Backbone as a printed PyTorch tensor [residue, N CA C, xyz], in Angstrom:
tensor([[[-18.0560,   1.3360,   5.2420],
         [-16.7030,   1.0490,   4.8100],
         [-16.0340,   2.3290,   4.3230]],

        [[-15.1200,   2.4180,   4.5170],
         [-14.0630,   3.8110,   3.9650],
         [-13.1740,   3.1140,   3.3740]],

        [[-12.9330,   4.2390,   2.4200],
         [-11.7520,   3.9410,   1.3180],
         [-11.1030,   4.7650,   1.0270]],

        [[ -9.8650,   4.1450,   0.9090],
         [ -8.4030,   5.2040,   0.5470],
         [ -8.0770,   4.9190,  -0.6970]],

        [[ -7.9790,   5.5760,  -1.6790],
         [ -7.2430,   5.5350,  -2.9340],
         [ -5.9030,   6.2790,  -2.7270]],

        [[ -4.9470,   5.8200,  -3.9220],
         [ -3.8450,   6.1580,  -3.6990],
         [ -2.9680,   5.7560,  -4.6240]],

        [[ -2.2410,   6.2800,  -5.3370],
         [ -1.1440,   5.9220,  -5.9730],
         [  0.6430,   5.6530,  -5.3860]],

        [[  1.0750,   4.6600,  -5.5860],
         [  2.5380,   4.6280,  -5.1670],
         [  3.6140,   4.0710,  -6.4270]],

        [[  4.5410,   4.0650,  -5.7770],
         [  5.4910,   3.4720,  -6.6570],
         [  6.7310,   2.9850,  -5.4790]],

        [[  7.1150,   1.9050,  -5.3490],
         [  8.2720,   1.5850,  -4.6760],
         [  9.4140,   0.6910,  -5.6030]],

        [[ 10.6440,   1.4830,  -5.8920],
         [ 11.8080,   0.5630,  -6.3560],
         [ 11.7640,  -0.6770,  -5.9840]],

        [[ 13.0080,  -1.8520,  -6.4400],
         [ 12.7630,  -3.1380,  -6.3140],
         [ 13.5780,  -2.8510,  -4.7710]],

        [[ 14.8430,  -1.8430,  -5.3230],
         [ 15.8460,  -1.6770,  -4.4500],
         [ 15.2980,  -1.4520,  -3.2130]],

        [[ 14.3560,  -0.2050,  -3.0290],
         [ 13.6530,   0.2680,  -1.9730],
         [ 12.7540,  -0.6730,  -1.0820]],

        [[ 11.6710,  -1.4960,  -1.8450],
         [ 10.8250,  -2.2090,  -1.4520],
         [ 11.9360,  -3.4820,  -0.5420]],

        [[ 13.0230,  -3.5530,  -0.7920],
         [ 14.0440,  -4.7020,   0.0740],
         [ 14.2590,  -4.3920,   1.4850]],

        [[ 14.2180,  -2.9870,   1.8870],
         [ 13.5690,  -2.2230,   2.9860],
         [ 12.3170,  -3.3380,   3.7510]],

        [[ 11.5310,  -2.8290,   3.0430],
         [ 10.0670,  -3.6650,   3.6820],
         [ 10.6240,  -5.0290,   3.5100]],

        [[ 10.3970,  -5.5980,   3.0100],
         [ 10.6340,  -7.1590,   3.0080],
         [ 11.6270,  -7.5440,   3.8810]],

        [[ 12.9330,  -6.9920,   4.1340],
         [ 13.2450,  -7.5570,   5.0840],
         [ 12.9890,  -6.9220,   6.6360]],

        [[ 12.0090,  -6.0800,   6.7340],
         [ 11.3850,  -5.7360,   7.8850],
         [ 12.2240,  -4.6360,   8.5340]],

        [[ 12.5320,  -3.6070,   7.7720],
         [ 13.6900,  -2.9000,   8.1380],
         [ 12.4490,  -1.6340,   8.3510]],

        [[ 12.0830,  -1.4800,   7.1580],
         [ 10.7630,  -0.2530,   7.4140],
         [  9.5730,  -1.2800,   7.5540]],

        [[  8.2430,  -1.5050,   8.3000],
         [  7.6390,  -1.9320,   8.4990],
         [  5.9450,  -1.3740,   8.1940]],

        [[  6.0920,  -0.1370,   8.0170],
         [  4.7460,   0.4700,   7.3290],
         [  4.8860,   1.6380,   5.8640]],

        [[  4.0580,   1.7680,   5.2580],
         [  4.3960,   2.2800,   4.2200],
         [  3.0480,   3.5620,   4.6030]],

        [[  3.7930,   4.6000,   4.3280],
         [  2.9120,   6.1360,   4.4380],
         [  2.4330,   6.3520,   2.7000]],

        [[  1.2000,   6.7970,   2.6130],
         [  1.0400,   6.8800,   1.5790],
         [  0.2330,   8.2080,   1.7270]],

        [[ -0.1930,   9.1440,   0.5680],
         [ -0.8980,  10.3160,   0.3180],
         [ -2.0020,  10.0930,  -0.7060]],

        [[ -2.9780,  10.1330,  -0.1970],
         [ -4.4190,   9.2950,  -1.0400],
         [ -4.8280,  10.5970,  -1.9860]],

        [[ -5.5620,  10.4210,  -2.9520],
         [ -5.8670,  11.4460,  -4.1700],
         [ -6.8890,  12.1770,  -3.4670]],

        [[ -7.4120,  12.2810,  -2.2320],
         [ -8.1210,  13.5670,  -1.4290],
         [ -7.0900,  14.1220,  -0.6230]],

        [[ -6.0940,  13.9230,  -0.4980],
         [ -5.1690,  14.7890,   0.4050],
         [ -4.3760,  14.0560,   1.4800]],

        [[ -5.6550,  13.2570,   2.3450],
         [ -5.5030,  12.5920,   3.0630],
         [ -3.9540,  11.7510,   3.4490]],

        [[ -3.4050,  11.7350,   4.6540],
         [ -2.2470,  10.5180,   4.7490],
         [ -2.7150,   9.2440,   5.0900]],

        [[ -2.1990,   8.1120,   4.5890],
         [ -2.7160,   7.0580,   5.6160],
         [ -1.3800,   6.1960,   5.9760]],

        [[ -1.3060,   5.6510,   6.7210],
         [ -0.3390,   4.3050,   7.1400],
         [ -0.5870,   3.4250,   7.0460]],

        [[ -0.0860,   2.1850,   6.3090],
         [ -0.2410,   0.4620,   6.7800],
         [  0.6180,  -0.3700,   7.0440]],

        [[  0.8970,  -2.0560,   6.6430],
         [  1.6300,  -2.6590,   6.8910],
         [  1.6460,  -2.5470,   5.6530]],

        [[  3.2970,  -2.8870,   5.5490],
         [  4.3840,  -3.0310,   4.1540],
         [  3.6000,  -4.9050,   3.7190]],

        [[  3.5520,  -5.1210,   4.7400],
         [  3.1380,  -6.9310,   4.2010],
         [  1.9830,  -7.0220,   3.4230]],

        [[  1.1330,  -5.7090,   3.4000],
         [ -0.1030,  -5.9680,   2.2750],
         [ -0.0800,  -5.8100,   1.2010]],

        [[  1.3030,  -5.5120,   0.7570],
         [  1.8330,  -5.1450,  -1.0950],
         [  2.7450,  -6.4100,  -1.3090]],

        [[  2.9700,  -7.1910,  -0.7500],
         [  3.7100,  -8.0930,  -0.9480],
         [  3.0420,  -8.9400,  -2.1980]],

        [[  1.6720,  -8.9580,  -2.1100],
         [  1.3900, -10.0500,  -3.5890],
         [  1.6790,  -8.8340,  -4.5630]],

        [[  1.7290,  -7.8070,  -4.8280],
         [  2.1710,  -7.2080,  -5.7220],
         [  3.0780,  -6.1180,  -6.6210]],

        [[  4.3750,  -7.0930,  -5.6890],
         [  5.7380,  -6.9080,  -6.0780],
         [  6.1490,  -7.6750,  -7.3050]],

        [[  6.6330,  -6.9500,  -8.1800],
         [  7.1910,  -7.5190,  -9.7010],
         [  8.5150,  -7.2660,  -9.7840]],

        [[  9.3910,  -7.4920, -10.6920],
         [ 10.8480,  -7.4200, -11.0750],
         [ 10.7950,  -5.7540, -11.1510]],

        [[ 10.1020,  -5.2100, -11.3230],
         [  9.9850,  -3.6350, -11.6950],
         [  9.7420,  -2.9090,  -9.9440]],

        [[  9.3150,  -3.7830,  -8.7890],
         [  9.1710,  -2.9500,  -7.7490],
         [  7.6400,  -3.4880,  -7.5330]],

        [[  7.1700,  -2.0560,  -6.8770],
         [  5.6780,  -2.0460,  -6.7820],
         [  5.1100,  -0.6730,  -7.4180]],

        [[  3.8190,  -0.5180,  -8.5640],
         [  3.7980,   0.4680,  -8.7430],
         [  2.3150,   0.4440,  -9.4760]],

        [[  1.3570,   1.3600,  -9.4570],
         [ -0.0520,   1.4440,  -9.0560],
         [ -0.9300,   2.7260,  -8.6000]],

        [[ -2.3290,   2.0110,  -8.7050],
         [ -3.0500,   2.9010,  -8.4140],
         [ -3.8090,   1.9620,  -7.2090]],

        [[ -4.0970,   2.3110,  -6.2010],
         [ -4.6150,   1.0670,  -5.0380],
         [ -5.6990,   1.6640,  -4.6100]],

        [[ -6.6250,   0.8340,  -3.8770],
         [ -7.9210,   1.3110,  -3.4570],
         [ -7.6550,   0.3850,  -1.5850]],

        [[ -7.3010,   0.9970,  -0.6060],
         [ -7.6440,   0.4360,   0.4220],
         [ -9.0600,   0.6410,   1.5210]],

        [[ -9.5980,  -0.7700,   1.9050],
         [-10.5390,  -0.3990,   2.3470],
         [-11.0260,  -0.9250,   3.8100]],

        [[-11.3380,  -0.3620,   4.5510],
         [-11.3640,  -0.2130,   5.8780],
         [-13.1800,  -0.4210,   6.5120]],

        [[-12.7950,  -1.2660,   7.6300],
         [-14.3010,  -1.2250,   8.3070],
         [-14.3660,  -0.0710,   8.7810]],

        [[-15.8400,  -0.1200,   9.6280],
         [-16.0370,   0.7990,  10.7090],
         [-14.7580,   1.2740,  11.5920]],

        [[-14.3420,   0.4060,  12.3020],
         [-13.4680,   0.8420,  13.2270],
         [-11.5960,   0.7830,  12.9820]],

        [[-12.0560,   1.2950,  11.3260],
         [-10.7010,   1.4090,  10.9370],
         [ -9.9380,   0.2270,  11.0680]],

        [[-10.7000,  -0.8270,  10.7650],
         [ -9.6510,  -2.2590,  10.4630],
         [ -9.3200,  -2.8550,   9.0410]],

        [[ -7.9750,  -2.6040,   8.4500],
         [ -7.7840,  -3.0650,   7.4000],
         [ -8.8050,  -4.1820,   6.7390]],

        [[ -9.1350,  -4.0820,   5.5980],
         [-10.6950,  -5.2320,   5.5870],
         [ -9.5570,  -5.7500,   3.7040]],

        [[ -9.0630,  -4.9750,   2.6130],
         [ -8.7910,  -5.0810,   1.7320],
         [ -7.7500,  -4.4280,   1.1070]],

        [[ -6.6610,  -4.6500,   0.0360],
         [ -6.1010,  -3.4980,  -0.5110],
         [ -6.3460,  -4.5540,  -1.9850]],

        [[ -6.5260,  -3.3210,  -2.7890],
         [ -6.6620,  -3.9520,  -4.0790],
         [ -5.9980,  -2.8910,  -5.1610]],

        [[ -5.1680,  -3.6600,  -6.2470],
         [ -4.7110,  -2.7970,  -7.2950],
         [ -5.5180,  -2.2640,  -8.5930]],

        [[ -6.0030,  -0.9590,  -8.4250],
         [ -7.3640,  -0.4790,  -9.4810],
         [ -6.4200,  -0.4290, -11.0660]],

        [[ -5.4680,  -0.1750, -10.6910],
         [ -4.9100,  -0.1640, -12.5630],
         [ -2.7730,   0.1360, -12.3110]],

        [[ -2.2750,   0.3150, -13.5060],
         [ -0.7450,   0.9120, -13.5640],
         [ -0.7960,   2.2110, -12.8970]]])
């Protein structure tokens, strides 16, 4: 399994983008350097009145198939 850590932050304003399917993946820069891409639809359980904003751990099979994203802390 591989894992991406990563911190983001998306406005409420911004995140209305994704939700209504206007941007459809979210680029992120993981705390090794690394870029990764996903779907905007896997932050959706954790959108608040404040946006989205976090420290995330995504985690991937073998053949690079989304398997989890989970929120490790603020």
């Amino acid at each position: 399994m591989k894992r991406y850590e990563f911190n983001i932050r998306i406005s409420p304003d911004k995140y209305l983008d994704y939700y209504r399917g206007t941007i459809k993946h979210v680029v992120a820069r993981c705390t090794n350097g690394e870029t990764i891409q996903f779907p905007a639809s896997l932050l959706q359980k954790f959108v608040t009145q404040e946006g989205i904003s976090g420290h995330f751990v995504l985690t991937c099979d073998e053949n690079n198939k989304l398997s989890e994203l989970q929120r490790l802390g603020p």
